[in-house]
GROMACS .gro file of C-alpha atoms in nm:
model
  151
    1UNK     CA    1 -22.078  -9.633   9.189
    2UNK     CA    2 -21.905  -9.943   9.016
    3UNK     CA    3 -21.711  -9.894   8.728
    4UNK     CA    4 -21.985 -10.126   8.598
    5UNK     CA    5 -22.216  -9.952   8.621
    6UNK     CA    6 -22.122  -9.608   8.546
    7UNK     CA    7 -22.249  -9.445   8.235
    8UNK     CA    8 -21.922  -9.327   7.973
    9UNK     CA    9 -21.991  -9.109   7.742
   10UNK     CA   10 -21.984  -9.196   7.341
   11UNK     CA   11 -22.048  -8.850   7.165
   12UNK     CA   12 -22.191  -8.534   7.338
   13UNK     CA   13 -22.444  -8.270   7.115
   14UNK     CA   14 -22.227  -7.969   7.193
   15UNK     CA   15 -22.434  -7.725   6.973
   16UNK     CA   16 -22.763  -7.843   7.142
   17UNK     CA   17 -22.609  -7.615   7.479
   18UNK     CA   18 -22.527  -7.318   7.246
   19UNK     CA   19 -22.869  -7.321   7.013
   20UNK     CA   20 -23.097  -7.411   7.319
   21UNK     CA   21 -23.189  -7.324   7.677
   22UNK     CA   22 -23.232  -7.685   7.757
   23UNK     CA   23 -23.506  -7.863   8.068
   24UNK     CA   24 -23.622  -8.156   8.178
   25UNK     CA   25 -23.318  -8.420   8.063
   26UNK     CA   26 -23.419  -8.726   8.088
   27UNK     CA   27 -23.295  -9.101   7.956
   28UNK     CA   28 -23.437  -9.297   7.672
   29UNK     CA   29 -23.273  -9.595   7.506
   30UNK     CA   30 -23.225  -9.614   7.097
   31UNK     CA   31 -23.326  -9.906   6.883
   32UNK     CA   32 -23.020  -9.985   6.643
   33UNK     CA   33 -22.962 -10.285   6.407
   34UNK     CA   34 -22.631 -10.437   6.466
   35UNK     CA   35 -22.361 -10.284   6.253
   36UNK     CA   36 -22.463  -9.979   6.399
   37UNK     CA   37 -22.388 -10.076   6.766
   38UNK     CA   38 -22.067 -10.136   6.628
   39UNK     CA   39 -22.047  -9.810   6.423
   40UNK     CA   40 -22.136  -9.621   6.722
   41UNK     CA   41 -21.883  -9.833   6.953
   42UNK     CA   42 -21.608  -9.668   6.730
   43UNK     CA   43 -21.775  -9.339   6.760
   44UNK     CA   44 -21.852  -9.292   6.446
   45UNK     CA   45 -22.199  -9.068   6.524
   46UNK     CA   46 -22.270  -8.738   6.458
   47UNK     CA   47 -22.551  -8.519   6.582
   48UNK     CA   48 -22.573  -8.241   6.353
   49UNK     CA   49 -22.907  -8.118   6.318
   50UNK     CA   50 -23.092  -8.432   6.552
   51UNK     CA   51 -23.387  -8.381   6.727
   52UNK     CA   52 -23.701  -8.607   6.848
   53UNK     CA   53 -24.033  -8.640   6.634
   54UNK     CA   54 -24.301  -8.772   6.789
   55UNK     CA   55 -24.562  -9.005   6.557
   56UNK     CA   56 -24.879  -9.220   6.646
   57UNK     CA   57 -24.765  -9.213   7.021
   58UNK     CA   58 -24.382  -9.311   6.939
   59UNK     CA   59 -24.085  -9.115   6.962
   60UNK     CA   60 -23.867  -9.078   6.661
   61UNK     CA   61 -23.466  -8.966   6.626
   62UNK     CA   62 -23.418  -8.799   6.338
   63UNK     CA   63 -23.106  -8.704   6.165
   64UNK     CA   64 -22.856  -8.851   6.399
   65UNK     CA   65 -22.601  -8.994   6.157
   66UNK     CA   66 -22.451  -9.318   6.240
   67UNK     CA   67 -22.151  -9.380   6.000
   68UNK     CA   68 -22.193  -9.722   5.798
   69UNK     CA   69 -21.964  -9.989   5.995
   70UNK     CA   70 -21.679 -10.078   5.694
   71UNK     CA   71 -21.756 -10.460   5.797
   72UNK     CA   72 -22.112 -10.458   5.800
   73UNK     CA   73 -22.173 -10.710   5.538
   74UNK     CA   74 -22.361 -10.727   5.201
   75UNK     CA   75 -22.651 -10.541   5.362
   76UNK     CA   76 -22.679 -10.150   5.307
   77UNK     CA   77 -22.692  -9.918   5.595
   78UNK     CA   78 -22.857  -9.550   5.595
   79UNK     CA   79 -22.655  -9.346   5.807
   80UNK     CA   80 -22.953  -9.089   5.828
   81UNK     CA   81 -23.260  -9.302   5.922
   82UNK     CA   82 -23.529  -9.206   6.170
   83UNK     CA   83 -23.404  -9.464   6.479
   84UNK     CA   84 -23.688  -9.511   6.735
   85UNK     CA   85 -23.627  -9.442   7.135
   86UNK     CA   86 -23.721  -9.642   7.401
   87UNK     CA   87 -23.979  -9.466   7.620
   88UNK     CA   88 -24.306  -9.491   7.852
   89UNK     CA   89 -24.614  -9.404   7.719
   90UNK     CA   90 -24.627  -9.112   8.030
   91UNK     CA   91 -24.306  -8.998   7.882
   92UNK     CA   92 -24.371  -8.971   7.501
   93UNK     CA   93 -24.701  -8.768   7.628
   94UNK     CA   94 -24.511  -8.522   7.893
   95UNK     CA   95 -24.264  -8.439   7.563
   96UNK     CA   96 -24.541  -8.455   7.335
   97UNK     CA   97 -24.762  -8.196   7.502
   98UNK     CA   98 -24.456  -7.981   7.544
   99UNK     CA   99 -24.409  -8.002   7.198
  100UNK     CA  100 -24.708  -7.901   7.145
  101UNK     CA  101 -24.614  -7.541   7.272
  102UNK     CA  102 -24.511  -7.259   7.083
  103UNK     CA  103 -24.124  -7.280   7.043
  104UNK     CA  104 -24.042  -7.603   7.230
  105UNK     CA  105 -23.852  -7.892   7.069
  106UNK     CA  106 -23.725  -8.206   7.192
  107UNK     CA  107 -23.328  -8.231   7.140
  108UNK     CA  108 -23.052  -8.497   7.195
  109UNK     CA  109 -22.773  -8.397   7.410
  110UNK     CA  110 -22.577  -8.705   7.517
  111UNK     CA  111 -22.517  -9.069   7.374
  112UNK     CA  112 -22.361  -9.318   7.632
  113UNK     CA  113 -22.315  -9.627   7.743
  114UNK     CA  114 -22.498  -9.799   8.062
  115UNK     CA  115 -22.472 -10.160   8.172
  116UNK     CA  116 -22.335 -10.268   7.823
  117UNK     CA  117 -22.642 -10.079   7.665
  118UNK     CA  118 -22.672  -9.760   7.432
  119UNK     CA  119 -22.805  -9.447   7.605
  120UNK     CA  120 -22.941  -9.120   7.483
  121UNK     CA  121 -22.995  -8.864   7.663
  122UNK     CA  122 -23.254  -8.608   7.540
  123UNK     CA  123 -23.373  -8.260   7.687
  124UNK     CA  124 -23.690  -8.004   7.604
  125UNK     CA  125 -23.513  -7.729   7.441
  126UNK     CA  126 -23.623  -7.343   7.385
  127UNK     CA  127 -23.439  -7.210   7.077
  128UNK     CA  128 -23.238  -6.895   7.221
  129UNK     CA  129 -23.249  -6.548   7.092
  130UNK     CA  130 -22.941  -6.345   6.955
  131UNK     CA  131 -22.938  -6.136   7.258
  132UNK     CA  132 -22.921  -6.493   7.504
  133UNK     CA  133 -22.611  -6.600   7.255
  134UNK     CA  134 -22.478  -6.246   7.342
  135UNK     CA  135 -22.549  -6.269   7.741
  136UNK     CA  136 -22.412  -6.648   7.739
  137UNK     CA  137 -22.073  -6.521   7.573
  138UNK     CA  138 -22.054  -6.235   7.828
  139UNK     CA  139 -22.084  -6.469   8.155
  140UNK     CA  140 -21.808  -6.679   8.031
  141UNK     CA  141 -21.567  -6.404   7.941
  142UNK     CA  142 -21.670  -6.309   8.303
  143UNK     CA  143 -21.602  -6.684   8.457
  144UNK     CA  144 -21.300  -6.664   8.244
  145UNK     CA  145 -21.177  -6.366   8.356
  146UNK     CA  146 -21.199  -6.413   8.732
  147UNK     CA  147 -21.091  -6.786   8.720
  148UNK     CA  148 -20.787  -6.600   8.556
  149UNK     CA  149 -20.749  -6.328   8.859
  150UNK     CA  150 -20.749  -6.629   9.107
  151UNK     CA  151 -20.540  -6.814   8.953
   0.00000   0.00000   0.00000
């Protein structure tokens, strides 16, 4: 793949891995006014909290805070404002209906870059249970441990 064309990653949803047993990933793009490009060119985003609302057959970010850009001009920015994504109809409907299901959600794990254009990656989550926190922390002490022994 061309260095082109290669997607590089902006900010990555590291808690969405820990709080979530996470399916289906798939790519959606974000609409974003202008000093936010920038914003989020400097990496000034955060995704504490995000996830994906779906309203009147459209797909809504919530929460994903985009830090104001300092020269963004006389007009204001909200950091915290619902941002629409970029999907098919088929799309918002698969997530939708999965939504639909007890305990399901709809959570953004990656934000990128591909062919000069904002990214997001977003994933059907399953919230995990204390006991899958505990057997997630066990297999890594295990990986840890016999990466350590081979080593």
């Amino acid at each position: 793949m061309s260095k082109k064309n290669s997607p590089s990653s902006i900010a990555v949803n590291k808690k969405a891995r820990h709080l979530y047993e996470l399916s289906e990933f798939t790519e959606a793009g974000i609409a974003l006014t202008g000093p936010e490009v920038k914003s989020i060119r400097l990496g000034k985003v955060n995704f504490v909290d995000s996830y994906v609302e779906f309203k009147n057959g459209e797909a809504w970010l919530n929460s994903l805070h985009v830090a104001p850009y300092v020269n963004g001009g006389y007009v204001p920015q909200e950091p915290d404002r619902p941002r629409r994504l970029l999907l098919h109809s088929r799309e918002i409907g698969r997530f939708a209906a999965s939504v639909a299901q007890k305990g399901l959600t709809v959570v953004p794990v990656r934000l990128y870059f591909k062919n000069r254009r904002i990214k997001i990656e977003i994933a059907l989550g399953r919230g995990k249970k204390l006991h899958d926190h505990r057997d997630t922390l066990k297999q890594r002490a295990a990986e840890r441990d016999a990466a350590r022994e081979l080593a």
